[in-house]
Amino acid sequence: MKKILLLLGGLTVHFLAGAQSPTVISAKSQPLKLKGEAPKNLPPVITWQSPGTDYLQVKQPAFTVSACVQSFEALKEHRVVVNGKTFGQQRGMKRLVCGEQVSQEVLLQAGDNVLQIMATNSVGTTTSTVRHIVYEAKKDTVIGQKRVALIVANSNYEKHPLKNPVNDGRSVREQFEKLGFTVTLLENLKLRETDQALEKFYSELDSNNVGLFYYAGHGIMADNQNFIQPTDADPSTEVDARYVCYSLERVVARMKTANPNGSNLVFWDACRNNPYRSWTRSAGQPVYTTINPPVGTLIVYATEPGKTASDGNENGLFTSELVNNIKEPNLDIFELIDRIDRGLEKRGFQQPPYIEGRLRGKLILNPVIKP
């Protein structure tokens, strides 16, 4: 029989022509080298490139995993597995001197991350050795971005008081804090206090944050604008509202200026019993108007134009569904809104949320990589 010598990462494996090859190949740190005729019935061999060591510490959540894969048979696919979750499952790979390259950007969770690569050809699948990456996340960051939230909840109006906004504010504060937001909750604000709170909020935003503003209370549509109604505001005409209330359009514009490259999100649970509908509008006209927010900003209203939002028992209906669903892992914001809509429908309420604007890419409020 003809003898074949295979050098695999410093490990010498002998073959005899016609004899069965080993069923397990353990990939080491060196590429595969051959002396003699190459055998045709081996699974792939994986050589790590990045991370280059068994343990690595990083300060950013995004990391590019790469390796070189050698195979005598045509490769079918490869996959990168982080904490038991697959990132990428591809067939086309770049040719290198050592074989074909696996390259995949992955999202790390805070703390220890376990990495492996799997490659498959017609003979079988090879799983790489394990590598660990420790992501040292800052306390105020989630997926690399600072998260800042301001909650304003107004209930104690002299005229037309509301039952649930303060309860709503406290409920969403608890959830936002669990999602990594630095949260400020303020209740029953007058106009001057509203202005001061928002100015402080804008100053806390940087150029690439997730900025979130949540408002529960009376909202007014006056002079083709949407307004937060402070607890001391009692406008007698639409023109007066411009001077004694705070414009939502102004909130959106200032968030965009303070956080131009990040994601700005507004939850507006303010389409409630509007005491001023008799000013100039007939009963069928909407209680707020379109803002057309800039790219990077999304406004989520509690209901559609022309409809009022129910106050509920302990929480407003919109906020109760928001609290129930926002904790769900790995939901994109639009999936979250759909969950809220379906939850209200199941409860028998025709109160679909209404959105304006668009973000850059996905916004996942509760990103979780499951082991």
XYZ file of C-alpha atoms in Angstrom:
371
model
C 0.000 0.000 0.000
C 1.085 3.539 -0.720
C 1.667 5.600 2.412
C 0.326 9.166 2.625
C 1.578 11.618 5.260
C -0.737 14.421 6.393
C 0.610 17.229 8.585
C -2.300 18.964 10.317
C -1.327 21.896 12.538
C 1.701 20.059 13.893
C -0.221 16.769 14.203
C 0.952 13.996 11.865
C -1.711 11.649 10.524
C -0.760 8.595 8.448
C -2.995 7.116 5.759
C -2.643 3.950 3.765
C -4.143 4.030 0.286
C -7.453 2.192 0.378
C -7.720 2.399 4.179
C -10.526 4.315 5.880
C -9.708 7.852 6.977
C -10.356 9.097 10.512
C -13.915 10.315 11.160
C -12.887 13.288 13.312
C -10.427 16.025 12.406
C -9.471 18.511 15.102
C -8.471 21.865 13.596
C -5.401 23.485 15.129
C -3.770 26.835 14.530
C -1.812 25.969 11.369
C -3.109 25.400 7.847
C -3.225 21.906 6.456
C -0.115 20.593 4.619
C 0.128 17.493 2.468
C 2.858 15.085 1.440
C 1.813 12.582 -1.177
C -1.577 12.233 -2.832
C -4.408 14.212 -1.175
C -7.170 12.083 0.350
C -10.667 12.790 -0.935
C -12.830 11.871 2.015
C -12.040 14.353 4.794
C -14.342 16.943 6.390
C -13.208 20.595 6.280
C -10.303 21.911 8.355
C -10.817 25.265 10.157
C -7.973 27.640 11.053
C -8.851 30.660 13.221
C -7.832 34.158 12.075
C -9.907 36.477 14.301
C -9.953 36.326 17.254
C -6.323 35.259 17.135
C -6.227 34.026 20.728
C -8.412 31.771 22.843
C -9.529 34.721 24.999
C -9.947 38.348 23.920
C -11.366 41.451 25.642
C -13.094 44.146 23.561
C -14.912 47.408 24.304
C -17.274 47.443 21.300
C -20.226 45.076 20.729
C -19.629 44.538 17.005
C -16.836 42.099 16.130
C -15.783 40.447 12.870
C -15.118 36.723 13.218
C -12.917 35.196 10.520
C -11.215 31.889 9.764
C -9.630 29.994 6.889
C -11.344 26.772 5.790
C -9.565 24.056 3.794
C -11.523 21.292 2.148
C -10.652 18.630 -0.421
C -14.341 18.362 -1.272
C -16.488 21.313 -2.375
C -17.731 23.333 0.593
C -21.496 23.424 1.012
C -21.866 26.071 3.712
C -20.378 27.598 6.820
C -21.835 29.235 9.886
C -20.553 31.336 12.779
C -22.125 30.463 16.130
C -22.042 32.906 19.053
C -23.535 31.829 22.378
C -25.489 29.130 20.551
C -26.979 31.535 17.989
C -26.076 31.335 14.306
C -24.785 34.475 12.610
C -24.640 33.860 8.876
C -25.139 30.630 6.990
C -23.473 31.138 3.629
C -22.193 29.256 0.630
C -19.962 31.710 -1.252
C -16.547 32.380 0.316
C -13.432 34.307 -0.628
C -10.432 32.289 -1.819
C -7.225 32.604 0.240
C -3.812 30.926 0.141
C -4.860 28.735 3.044
C -8.249 27.861 1.540
C -11.521 29.793 1.688
C -12.320 32.564 4.160
C -15.217 32.688 6.578
C -15.925 36.280 7.627
C -18.950 37.381 9.626
C -19.718 40.440 11.773
C -21.480 39.439 14.984
C -23.153 41.290 17.850
C -21.721 40.500 21.281
C -23.572 40.476 24.567
C -22.067 42.081 27.647
C -19.641 39.710 29.391
C -18.325 36.410 28.055
C -19.199 35.304 24.521
C -18.531 31.772 23.244
C -17.576 31.563 19.546
C -17.382 28.602 17.179
C -17.327 28.124 13.416
C -18.910 25.213 11.562
C -18.060 24.237 7.973
C -19.714 21.526 5.892
C -18.709 19.621 2.762
C -20.036 16.418 1.216
C -18.126 14.287 3.754
C -19.368 15.975 6.910
C -19.227 18.986 9.230
C -16.260 20.258 11.214
C -16.730 22.376 14.338
C -13.857 24.635 15.308
C -12.241 24.926 18.694
C -13.933 27.371 21.079
C -12.859 31.006 21.374
C -14.042 33.476 24.015
C -14.576 37.226 23.636
C -15.351 39.307 26.707
C -17.303 42.459 25.804
C -16.761 45.113 28.484
C -19.975 47.099 27.985
C -20.371 50.442 29.716
C -23.179 50.611 32.229
C -25.040 53.278 30.255
C -24.822 51.555 26.886
C -26.841 48.954 25.079
C -25.440 47.663 21.763
C -22.900 50.491 21.802
C -25.254 53.463 22.159
C -26.171 55.618 25.103
C -29.906 55.480 25.785
C -31.651 58.508 27.273
C -35.369 58.778 28.039
C -37.581 61.581 29.325
C -41.078 60.723 30.550
C -43.623 63.476 31.148
C -46.932 62.387 32.701
C -49.673 64.968 33.332
C -52.864 64.050 35.187
C -53.713 66.896 37.558
C -55.458 69.390 35.284
C -57.806 71.854 36.932
C -60.236 71.266 34.086
C -60.655 67.791 32.628
C -58.244 65.869 34.919
C -57.047 62.485 33.711
C -56.921 59.275 35.682
C -53.978 57.279 34.365
C -51.084 59.321 32.914
C -49.053 59.268 36.132
C -49.583 55.511 36.425
C -48.557 55.198 32.787
C -45.370 57.174 33.338
C -44.315 55.087 36.313
C -45.020 51.824 34.463
C -42.985 52.727 31.391
C -40.140 54.101 33.519
C -39.671 50.658 35.061
C -39.536 49.029 31.640
C -37.237 51.619 30.040
C -34.757 51.298 32.902
C -34.639 47.528 32.381
C -33.810 48.191 28.713
C -30.731 50.222 29.600
C -32.173 53.731 29.405
C -31.149 56.503 31.739
C -34.666 57.641 32.624
C -36.057 60.906 33.969
C -39.723 60.776 35.027
C -41.504 64.059 35.700
C -45.148 64.410 36.698
C -47.767 67.152 36.419
C -45.559 69.789 34.845
C -46.484 73.400 34.288
C -45.327 75.159 31.118
C -42.111 76.563 32.584
C -41.235 73.194 34.132
C -41.949 71.471 30.805
C -39.578 73.821 29.007
C -36.823 73.302 31.604
C -37.220 69.505 31.559
C -36.983 69.319 27.778
C -33.964 71.640 27.597
C -32.151 69.377 30.050
C -33.179 66.316 28.008
C -31.792 67.813 24.777
C -28.499 68.594 26.508
C -28.130 64.939 27.566
C -28.339 63.696 23.971
C -25.172 63.346 21.898
C -24.722 62.752 18.186
C -25.332 58.983 18.154
C -27.765 58.111 20.948
C -31.092 56.438 21.286
C -33.253 59.320 22.482
C -36.761 58.546 23.718
C -39.515 60.965 24.742
C -42.734 59.589 26.220
C -45.717 61.826 26.929
C -49.012 60.954 28.597
C -51.587 63.637 29.241
C -53.791 66.036 27.310
C -52.712 66.812 23.774
C -54.068 69.654 21.691
C -54.178 70.070 17.943
C -54.243 73.794 17.364
C -53.186 75.985 14.464
C -52.103 72.835 12.540
C -49.695 71.751 15.266
C -49.692 69.171 18.041
C -49.118 70.486 21.560
C -48.303 69.099 24.979
C -50.774 70.682 27.356
C -49.067 71.581 30.655
C -51.188 71.351 33.780
C -51.388 75.160 34.136
C -52.453 75.737 30.513
C -56.052 76.771 29.871
C -56.088 78.278 26.391
C -59.302 79.959 25.368
C -58.495 79.989 21.644
C -56.285 78.059 19.250
C -53.947 81.031 18.989
C -53.495 81.001 22.778
C -52.354 77.363 22.657
C -49.204 78.387 20.805
C -48.129 80.480 23.822
C -49.268 78.400 26.795
C -48.511 74.889 25.463
C -45.381 73.140 24.126
C -45.206 72.084 20.489
C -44.502 68.437 19.621
C -42.963 69.671 16.375
C -40.439 71.606 18.473
C -39.621 68.475 20.487
C -38.926 66.519 17.295
C -36.777 69.277 15.772
C -34.676 69.741 18.906
C -34.115 65.988 19.351
C -32.929 65.803 15.748
C -30.492 68.690 16.277
C -29.118 67.209 19.508
C -28.919 63.635 18.191
C -28.436 63.903 14.399
C -26.865 60.483 13.789
C -28.826 58.403 16.273
C -32.385 57.160 16.686
C -35.067 59.467 18.093
C -38.287 57.849 19.285
C -41.458 59.563 20.561
C -44.338 57.757 22.268
C -47.336 60.098 22.272
C -50.141 58.798 24.482
C -52.002 62.088 24.374
C -54.968 61.597 22.100
C -57.414 61.604 24.983
C -60.458 63.694 25.861
C -59.594 66.957 24.134
C -61.635 69.709 25.791
C -61.030 72.150 22.920
C -62.533 70.335 19.934
C -65.306 72.924 19.707
C -62.887 75.709 18.778
C -62.840 75.376 15.016
C -63.209 71.681 14.234
C -66.299 69.679 13.505
C -66.777 66.366 15.276
C -65.244 64.380 12.397
C -61.944 66.241 12.170
C -58.692 64.734 13.538
C -57.365 65.701 16.944
C -53.793 66.065 15.656
C -52.056 66.802 12.393
C -49.138 65.359 10.443
C -45.618 66.419 11.460
C -43.481 64.704 8.769
C -40.493 64.081 11.070
C -36.948 63.910 9.647
C -35.166 60.642 8.861
C -33.934 59.062 12.088
C -37.112 59.992 14.000
C -40.180 57.856 14.622
C -43.351 59.042 16.372
C -45.717 56.397 17.746
C -49.174 57.763 18.521
C -51.609 55.920 20.771
C -54.218 55.839 18.018
C -55.033 56.941 14.497
C -55.974 60.485 13.487
C -59.592 61.219 14.203
C -59.852 58.715 17.050
C -59.501 59.082 20.788
C -57.420 56.801 23.016
C -59.175 55.102 25.920
C -57.890 55.819 29.410
C -58.322 52.244 30.669
C -58.358 51.227 34.322
C -54.901 51.513 35.918
C -53.064 52.296 32.657
C -54.136 53.743 29.345
C -54.873 50.987 26.858
C -51.981 51.873 24.577
C -49.481 52.045 27.438
C -50.687 48.797 28.999
C -49.940 46.974 25.724
C -46.631 48.808 25.372
C -45.575 47.656 28.848
C -46.692 44.078 28.130
C -44.793 43.783 24.855
C -41.710 45.993 25.124
C -39.893 43.403 27.249
C -40.091 40.804 24.437
C -36.511 40.055 23.246
C -35.272 41.037 19.785
C -38.430 42.781 18.547
C -37.861 45.492 15.969
C -39.821 48.666 16.797
C -42.303 47.969 14.001
C -42.863 44.430 15.274
C -43.471 45.943 18.718
C -46.100 48.315 17.326
C -47.790 45.414 15.556
C -47.869 43.449 18.838
C -49.521 46.442 20.553
C -52.102 46.699 17.772
C -52.956 42.977 17.931
C -53.116 43.078 21.739
C -55.663 45.904 21.672
C -57.678 44.118 19.019
C -57.793 40.909 21.068
C -59.127 42.929 23.990
C -61.933 44.229 21.775
C -60.650 47.770 21.255
C -60.426 49.292 17.779
C -57.530 51.593 18.647
C -54.656 50.905 16.239
C -51.438 52.817 16.925
C -50.372 55.316 14.278
C -46.776 56.028 13.263
C -44.937 58.806 11.470
C -41.325 58.934 10.271
C -38.626 56.347 9.743
C -35.386 55.260 11.380
C -32.051 54.289 9.851
C -32.138 50.518 9.894
C -33.638 48.532 12.741
C -34.220 49.679 16.298
C -34.487 46.791 18.763
C -35.278 47.997 22.263
C -34.506 44.699 23.990
C -31.643 43.002 22.114
C -30.860 39.615 23.643
C -28.512 36.915 22.351
C -29.774 33.671 23.807
C -27.202 31.023 24.770
